[in-house]
PDB file of C-alpha atoms in Angstrom:
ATOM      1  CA  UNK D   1     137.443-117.299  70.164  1.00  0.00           C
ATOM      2  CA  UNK D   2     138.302-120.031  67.397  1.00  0.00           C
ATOM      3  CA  UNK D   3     140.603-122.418  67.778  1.00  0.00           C
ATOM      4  CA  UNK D   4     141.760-125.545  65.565  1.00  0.00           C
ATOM      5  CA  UNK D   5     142.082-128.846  66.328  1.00  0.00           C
ATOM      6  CA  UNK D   6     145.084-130.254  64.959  1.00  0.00           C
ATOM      7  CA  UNK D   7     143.685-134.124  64.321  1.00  0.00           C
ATOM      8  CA  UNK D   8     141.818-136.139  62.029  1.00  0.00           C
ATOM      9  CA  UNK D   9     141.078-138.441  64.958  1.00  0.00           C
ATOM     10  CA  UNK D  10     137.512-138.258  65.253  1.00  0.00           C
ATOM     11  CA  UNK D  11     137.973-140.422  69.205  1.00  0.00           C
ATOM     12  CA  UNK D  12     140.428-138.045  69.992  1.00  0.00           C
ATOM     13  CA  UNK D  13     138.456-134.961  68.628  1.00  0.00           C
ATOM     14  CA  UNK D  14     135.389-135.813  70.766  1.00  0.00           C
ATOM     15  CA  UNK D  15     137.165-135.861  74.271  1.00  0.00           C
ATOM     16  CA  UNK D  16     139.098-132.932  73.553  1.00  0.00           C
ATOM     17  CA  UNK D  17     136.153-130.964  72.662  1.00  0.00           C
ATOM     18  CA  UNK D  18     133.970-132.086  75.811  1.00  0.00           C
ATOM     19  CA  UNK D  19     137.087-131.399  78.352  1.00  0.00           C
ATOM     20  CA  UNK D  20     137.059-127.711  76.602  1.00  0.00           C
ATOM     21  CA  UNK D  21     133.507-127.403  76.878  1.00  0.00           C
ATOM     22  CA  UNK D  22     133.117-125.423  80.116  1.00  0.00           C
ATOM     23  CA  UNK D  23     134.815-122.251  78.107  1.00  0.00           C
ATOM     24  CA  UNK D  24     133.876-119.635  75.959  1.00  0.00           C
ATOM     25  CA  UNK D  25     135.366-120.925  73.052  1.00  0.00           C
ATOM     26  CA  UNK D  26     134.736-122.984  69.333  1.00  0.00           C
ATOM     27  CA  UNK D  27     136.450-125.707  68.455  1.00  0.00           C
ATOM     28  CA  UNK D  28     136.999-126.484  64.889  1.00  0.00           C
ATOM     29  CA  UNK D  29     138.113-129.391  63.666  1.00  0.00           C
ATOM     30  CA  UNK D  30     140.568-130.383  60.087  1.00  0.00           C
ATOM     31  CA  UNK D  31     137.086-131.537  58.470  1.00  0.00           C
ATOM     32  CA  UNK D  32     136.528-127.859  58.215  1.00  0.00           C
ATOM     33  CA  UNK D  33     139.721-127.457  56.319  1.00  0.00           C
ATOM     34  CA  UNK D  34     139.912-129.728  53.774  1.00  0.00           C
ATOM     35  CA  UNK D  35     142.826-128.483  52.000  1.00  0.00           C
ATOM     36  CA  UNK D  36     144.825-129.967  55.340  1.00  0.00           C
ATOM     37  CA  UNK D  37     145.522-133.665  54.072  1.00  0.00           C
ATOM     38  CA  UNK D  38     147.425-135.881  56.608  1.00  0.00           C
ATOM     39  CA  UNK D  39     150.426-134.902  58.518  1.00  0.00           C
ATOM     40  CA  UNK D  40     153.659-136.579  58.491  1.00  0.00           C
ATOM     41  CA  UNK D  41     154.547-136.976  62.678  1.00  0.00           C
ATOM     42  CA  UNK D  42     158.652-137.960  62.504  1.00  0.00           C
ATOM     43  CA  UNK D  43     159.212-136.257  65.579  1.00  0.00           C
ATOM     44  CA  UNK D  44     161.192-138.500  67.908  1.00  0.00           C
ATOM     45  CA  UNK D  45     159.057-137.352  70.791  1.00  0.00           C
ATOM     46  CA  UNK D  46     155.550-136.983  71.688  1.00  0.00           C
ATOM     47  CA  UNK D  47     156.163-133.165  72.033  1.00  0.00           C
ATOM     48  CA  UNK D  48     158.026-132.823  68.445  1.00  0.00           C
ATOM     49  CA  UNK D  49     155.233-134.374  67.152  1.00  0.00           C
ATOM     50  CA  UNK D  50     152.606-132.233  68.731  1.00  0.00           C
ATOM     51  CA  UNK D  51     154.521-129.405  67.566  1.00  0.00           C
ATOM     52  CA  UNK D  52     154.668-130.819  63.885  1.00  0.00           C
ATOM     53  CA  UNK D  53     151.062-130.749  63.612  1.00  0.00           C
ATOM     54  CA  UNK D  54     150.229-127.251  65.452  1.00  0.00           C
ATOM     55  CA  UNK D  55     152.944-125.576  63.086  1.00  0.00           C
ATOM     56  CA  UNK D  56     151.439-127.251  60.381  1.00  0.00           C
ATOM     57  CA  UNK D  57     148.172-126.143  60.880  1.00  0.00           C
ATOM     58  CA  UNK D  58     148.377-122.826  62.476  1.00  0.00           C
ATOM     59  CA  UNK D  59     150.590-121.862  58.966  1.00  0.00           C
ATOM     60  CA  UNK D  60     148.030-123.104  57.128  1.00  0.00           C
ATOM     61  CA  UNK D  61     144.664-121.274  58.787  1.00  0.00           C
ATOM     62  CA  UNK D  62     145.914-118.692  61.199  1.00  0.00           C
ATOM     63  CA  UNK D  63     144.144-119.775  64.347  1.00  0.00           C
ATOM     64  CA  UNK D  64     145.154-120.480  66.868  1.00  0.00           C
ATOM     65  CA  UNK D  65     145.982-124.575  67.108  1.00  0.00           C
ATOM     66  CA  UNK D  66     145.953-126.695  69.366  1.00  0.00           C
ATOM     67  CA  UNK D  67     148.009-130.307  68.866  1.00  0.00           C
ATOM     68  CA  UNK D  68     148.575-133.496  71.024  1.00  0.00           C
ATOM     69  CA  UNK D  69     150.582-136.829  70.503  1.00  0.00           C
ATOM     70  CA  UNK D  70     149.665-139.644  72.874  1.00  0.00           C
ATOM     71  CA  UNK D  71     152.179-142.418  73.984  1.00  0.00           C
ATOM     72  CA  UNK D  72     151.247-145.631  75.731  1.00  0.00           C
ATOM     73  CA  UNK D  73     154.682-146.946  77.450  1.00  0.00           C
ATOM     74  CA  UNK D  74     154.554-150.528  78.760  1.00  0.00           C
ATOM     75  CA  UNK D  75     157.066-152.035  81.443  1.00  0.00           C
ATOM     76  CA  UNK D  76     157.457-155.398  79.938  1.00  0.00           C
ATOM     77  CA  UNK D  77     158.435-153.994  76.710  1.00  0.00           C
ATOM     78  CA  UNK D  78     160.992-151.486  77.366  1.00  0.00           C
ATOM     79  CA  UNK D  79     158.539-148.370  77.107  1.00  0.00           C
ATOM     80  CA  UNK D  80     157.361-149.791  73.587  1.00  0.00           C
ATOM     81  CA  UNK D  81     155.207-148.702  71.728  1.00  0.00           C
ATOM     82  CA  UNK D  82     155.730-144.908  72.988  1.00  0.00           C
ATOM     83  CA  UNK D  83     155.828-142.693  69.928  1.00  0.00           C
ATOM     84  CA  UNK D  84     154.721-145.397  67.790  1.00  0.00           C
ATOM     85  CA  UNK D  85     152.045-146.420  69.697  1.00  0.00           C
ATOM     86  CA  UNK D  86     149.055-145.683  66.947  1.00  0.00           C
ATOM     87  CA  UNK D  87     151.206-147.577  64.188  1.00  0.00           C
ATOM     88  CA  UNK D  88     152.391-150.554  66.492  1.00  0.00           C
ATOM     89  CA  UNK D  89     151.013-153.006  64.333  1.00  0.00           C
ATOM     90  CA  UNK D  90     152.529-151.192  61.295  1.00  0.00           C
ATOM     91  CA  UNK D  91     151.467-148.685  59.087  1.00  0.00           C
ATOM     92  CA  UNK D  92     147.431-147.932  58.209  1.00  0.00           C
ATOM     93  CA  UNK D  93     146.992-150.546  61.290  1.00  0.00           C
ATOM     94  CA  UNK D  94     143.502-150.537  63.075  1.00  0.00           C
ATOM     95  CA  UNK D  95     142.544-150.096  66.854  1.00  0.00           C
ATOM     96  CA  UNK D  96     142.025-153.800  66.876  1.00  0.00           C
ATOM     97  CA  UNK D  97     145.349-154.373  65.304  1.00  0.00           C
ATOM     98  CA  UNK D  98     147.197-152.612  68.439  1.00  0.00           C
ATOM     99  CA  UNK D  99     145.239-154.584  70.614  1.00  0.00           C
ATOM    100  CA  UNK D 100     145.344-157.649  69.163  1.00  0.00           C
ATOM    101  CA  UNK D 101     149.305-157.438  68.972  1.00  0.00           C
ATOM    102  CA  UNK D 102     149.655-155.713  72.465  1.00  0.00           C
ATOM    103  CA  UNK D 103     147.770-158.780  74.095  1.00  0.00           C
ATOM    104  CA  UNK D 104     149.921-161.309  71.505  1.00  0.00           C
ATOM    105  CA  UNK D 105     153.417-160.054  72.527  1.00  0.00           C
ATOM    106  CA  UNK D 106     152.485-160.161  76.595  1.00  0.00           C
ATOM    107  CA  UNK D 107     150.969-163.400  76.475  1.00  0.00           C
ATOM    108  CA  UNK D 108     151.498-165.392  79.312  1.00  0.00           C
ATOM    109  CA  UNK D 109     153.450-161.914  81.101  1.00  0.00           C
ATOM    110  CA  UNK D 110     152.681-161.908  85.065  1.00  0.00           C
ATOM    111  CA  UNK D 111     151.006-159.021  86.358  1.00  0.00           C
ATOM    112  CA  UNK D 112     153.651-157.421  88.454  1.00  0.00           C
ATOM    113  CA  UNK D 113     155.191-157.442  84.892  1.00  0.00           C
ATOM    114  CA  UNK D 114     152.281-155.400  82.702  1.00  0.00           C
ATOM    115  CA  UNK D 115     152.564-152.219  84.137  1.00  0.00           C
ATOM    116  CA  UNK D 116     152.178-149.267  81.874  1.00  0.00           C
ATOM    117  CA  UNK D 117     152.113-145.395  81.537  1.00  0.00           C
ATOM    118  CA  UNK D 118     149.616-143.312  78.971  1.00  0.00           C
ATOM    119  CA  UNK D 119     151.205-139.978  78.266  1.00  0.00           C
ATOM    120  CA  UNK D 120     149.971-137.051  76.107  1.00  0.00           C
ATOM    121  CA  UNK D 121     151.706-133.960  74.812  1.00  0.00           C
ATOM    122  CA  UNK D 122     149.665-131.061  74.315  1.00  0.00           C
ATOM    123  CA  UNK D 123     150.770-127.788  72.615  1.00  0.00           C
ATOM    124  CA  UNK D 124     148.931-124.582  71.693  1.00  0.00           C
ATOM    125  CA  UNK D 125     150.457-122.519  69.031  1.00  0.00           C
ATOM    126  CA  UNK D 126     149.053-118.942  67.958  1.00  0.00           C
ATOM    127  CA  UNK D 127     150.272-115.711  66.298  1.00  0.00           C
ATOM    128  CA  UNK D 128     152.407-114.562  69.466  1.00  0.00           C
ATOM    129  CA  UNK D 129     153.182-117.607  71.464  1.00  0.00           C
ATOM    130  CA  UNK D 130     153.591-121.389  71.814  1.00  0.00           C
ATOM    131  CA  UNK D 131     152.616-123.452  75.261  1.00  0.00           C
ATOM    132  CA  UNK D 132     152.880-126.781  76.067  1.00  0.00           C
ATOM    133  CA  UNK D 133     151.786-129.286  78.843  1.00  0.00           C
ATOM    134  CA  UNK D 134     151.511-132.854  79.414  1.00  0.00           C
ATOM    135  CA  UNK D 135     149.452-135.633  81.309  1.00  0.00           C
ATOM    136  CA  UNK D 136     150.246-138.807  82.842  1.00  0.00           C
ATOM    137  CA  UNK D 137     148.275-141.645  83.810  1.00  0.00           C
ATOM    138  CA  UNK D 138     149.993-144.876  85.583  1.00  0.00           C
ATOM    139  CA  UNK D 139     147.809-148.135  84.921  1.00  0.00           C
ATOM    140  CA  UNK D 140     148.586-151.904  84.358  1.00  0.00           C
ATOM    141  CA  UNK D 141     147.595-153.926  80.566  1.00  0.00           C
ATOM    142  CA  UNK D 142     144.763-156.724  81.541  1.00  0.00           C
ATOM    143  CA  UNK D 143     145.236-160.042  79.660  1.00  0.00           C
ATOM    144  CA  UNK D 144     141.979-159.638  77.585  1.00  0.00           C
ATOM    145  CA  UNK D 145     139.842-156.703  76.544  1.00  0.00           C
ATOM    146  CA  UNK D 146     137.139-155.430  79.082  1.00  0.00           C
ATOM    147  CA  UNK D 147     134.553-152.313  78.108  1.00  0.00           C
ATOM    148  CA  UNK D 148     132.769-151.429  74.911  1.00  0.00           C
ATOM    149  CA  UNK D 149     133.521-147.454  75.543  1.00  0.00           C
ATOM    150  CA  UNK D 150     136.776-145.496  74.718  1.00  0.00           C
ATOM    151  CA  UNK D 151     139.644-145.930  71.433  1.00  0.00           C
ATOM    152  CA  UNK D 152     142.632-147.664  71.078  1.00  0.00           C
ATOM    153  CA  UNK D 153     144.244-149.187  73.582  1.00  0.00           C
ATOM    154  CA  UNK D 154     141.342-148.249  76.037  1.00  0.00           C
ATOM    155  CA  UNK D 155     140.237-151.748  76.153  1.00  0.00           C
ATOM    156  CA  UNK D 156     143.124-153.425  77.410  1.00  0.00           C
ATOM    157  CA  UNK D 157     144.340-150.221  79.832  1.00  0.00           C
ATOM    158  CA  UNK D 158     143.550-150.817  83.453  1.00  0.00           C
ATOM    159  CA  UNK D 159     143.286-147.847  86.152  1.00  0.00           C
ATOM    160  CA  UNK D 160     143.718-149.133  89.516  1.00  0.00           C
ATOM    161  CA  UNK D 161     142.517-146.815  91.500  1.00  0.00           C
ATOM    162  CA  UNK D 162     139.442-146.596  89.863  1.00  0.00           C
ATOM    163  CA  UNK D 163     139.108-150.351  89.337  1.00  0.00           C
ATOM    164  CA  UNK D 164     138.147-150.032  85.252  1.00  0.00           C
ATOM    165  CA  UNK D 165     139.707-149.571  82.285  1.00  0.00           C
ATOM    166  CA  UNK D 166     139.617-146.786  79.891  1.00  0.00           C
ATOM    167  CA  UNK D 167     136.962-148.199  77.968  1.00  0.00           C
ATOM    168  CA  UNK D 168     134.545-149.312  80.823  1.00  0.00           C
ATOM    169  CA  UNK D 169     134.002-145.522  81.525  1.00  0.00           C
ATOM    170  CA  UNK D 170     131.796-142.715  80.273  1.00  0.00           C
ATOM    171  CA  UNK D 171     133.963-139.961  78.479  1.00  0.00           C
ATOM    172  CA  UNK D 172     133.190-137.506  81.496  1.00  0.00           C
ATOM    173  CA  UNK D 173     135.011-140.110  84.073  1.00  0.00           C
ATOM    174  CA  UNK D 174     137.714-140.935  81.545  1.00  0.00           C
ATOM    175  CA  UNK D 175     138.269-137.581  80.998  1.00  0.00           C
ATOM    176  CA  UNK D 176     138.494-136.901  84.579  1.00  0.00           C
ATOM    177  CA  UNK D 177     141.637-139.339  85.040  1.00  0.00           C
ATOM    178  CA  UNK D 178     143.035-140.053  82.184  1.00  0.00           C
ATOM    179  CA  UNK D 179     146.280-138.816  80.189  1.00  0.00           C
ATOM    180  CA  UNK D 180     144.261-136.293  78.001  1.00  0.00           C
ATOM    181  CA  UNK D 181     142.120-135.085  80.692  1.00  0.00           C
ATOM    182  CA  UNK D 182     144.915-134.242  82.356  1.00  0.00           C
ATOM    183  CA  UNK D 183     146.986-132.362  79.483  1.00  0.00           C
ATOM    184  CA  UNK D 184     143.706-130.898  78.987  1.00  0.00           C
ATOM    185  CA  UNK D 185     143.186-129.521  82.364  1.00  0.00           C
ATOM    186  CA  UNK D 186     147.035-128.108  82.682  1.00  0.00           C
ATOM    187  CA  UNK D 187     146.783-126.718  78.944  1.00  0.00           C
ATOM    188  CA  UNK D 188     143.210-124.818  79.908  1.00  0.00           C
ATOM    189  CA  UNK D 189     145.257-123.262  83.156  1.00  0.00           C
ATOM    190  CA  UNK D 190     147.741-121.937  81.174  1.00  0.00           C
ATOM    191  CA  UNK D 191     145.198-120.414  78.407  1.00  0.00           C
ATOM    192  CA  UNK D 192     143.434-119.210  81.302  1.00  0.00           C
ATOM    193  CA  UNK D 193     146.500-117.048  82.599  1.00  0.00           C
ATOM    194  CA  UNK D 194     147.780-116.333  79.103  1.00  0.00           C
ATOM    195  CA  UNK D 195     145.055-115.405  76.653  1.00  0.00           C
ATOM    196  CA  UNK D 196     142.146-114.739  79.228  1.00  0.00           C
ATOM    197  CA  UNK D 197     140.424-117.573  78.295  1.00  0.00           C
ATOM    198  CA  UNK D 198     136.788-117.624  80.073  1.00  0.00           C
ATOM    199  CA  UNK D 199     134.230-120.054  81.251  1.00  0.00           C
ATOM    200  CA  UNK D 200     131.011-119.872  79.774  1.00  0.00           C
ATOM    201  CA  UNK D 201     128.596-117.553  81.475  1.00  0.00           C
ATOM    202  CA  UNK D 202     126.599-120.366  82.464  1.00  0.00           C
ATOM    203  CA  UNK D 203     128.889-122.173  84.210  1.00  0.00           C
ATOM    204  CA  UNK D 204     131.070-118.866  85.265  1.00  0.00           C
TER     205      UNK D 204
END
């Protein structure tokens, strides 16, 4: 079975792909369709704009598509950035650009103040049906970056319970927590019960 990958996120690509790789399924990616420029995402939620892209896609190749949208909502800031989290520094901003402005505007913010919430929408679109899941992950934002590992606001993201943040774990632990990982899991349950979808014999 084939099924599309509705980002030109390469970070985002890579832990998608490993949290589907148990199954008996290829991934392909919008490098192999080149005719797919960017995609406008003016949904107003982080499901509309999941949806936007899977549409999208799916009416352009036929495969089945799978989409996500991934909100980081901080406390202190009202549940900013949220939708607009990978353009909070404005438009054609870098990772470091988010970072660097997340840290600026809760300078000198007390702890019991910083908490946040990741949050990913994940939809699968195909010729006879559309699902959707999500996955939540409650954390706090640390004062400077810690990690060399992870994207985006992975740096500054803090996990409690497992006393890192995002980026100071391997993809497999991240994965195993986080927001994605989550949507990941629920979306594979509901492929599971919906289209069949199979391990791999090898790890049947």
């Amino acid at each position: 079975m084939k099924i599309v990958l509705a980002t030109h996120n390469v970070d985002k690509r890579i832990e998608i792909i490993k949290g589907f790789s148990p199954f008996d399924v290829e991934i392909l990616s919008l490098n192999d369709f080149p005719e797919i420029g960017e995609i406008v995402e003016d949904g107003l939620t982080l499901k509309e704009n999941a949806l936007i892209k899977a549409n999208k896609v799916h009416s352009i190749t036929g495969l089945p598509t799978i989409a996500d949208d991934t909100g980081l909502e901080v406390d202190f800031l009202n549940g900013a950035p949220g939708v607009y989290s990978a353009r909070f520094a404005g438009e054609d901003c870098s990772y470091a650009d988010n970072v660097n402005k997340m840290i600026n505007d809760l300078n000198g913010v007390p702890i019991n103040q910083r908490g946040a919430v990741f949050k990913t929408s994940m939809v699968f679109i195909d010729k006879n049906m559309e699902l959707s899941t999500e996955g939540v992950v409650e954390g706090y934002i640390v004062e400077e970056p810690k990690g060399i590992g992870g994207f985006g606001y992975d740096p500054l993201f803090y996990v409690k319970s497992i006393g890192k943040t995002f980026a100071e774990m391997s993809i497999k632990e991240k994965n195993r927590i986080s927001h994605r990982g989550k949507a990941i899991k629920n979306l594979s349950n509901l492929l599971k019960s919906n289209i069949n979808l199979k391990l791999k014999e090898e790890d049947a």
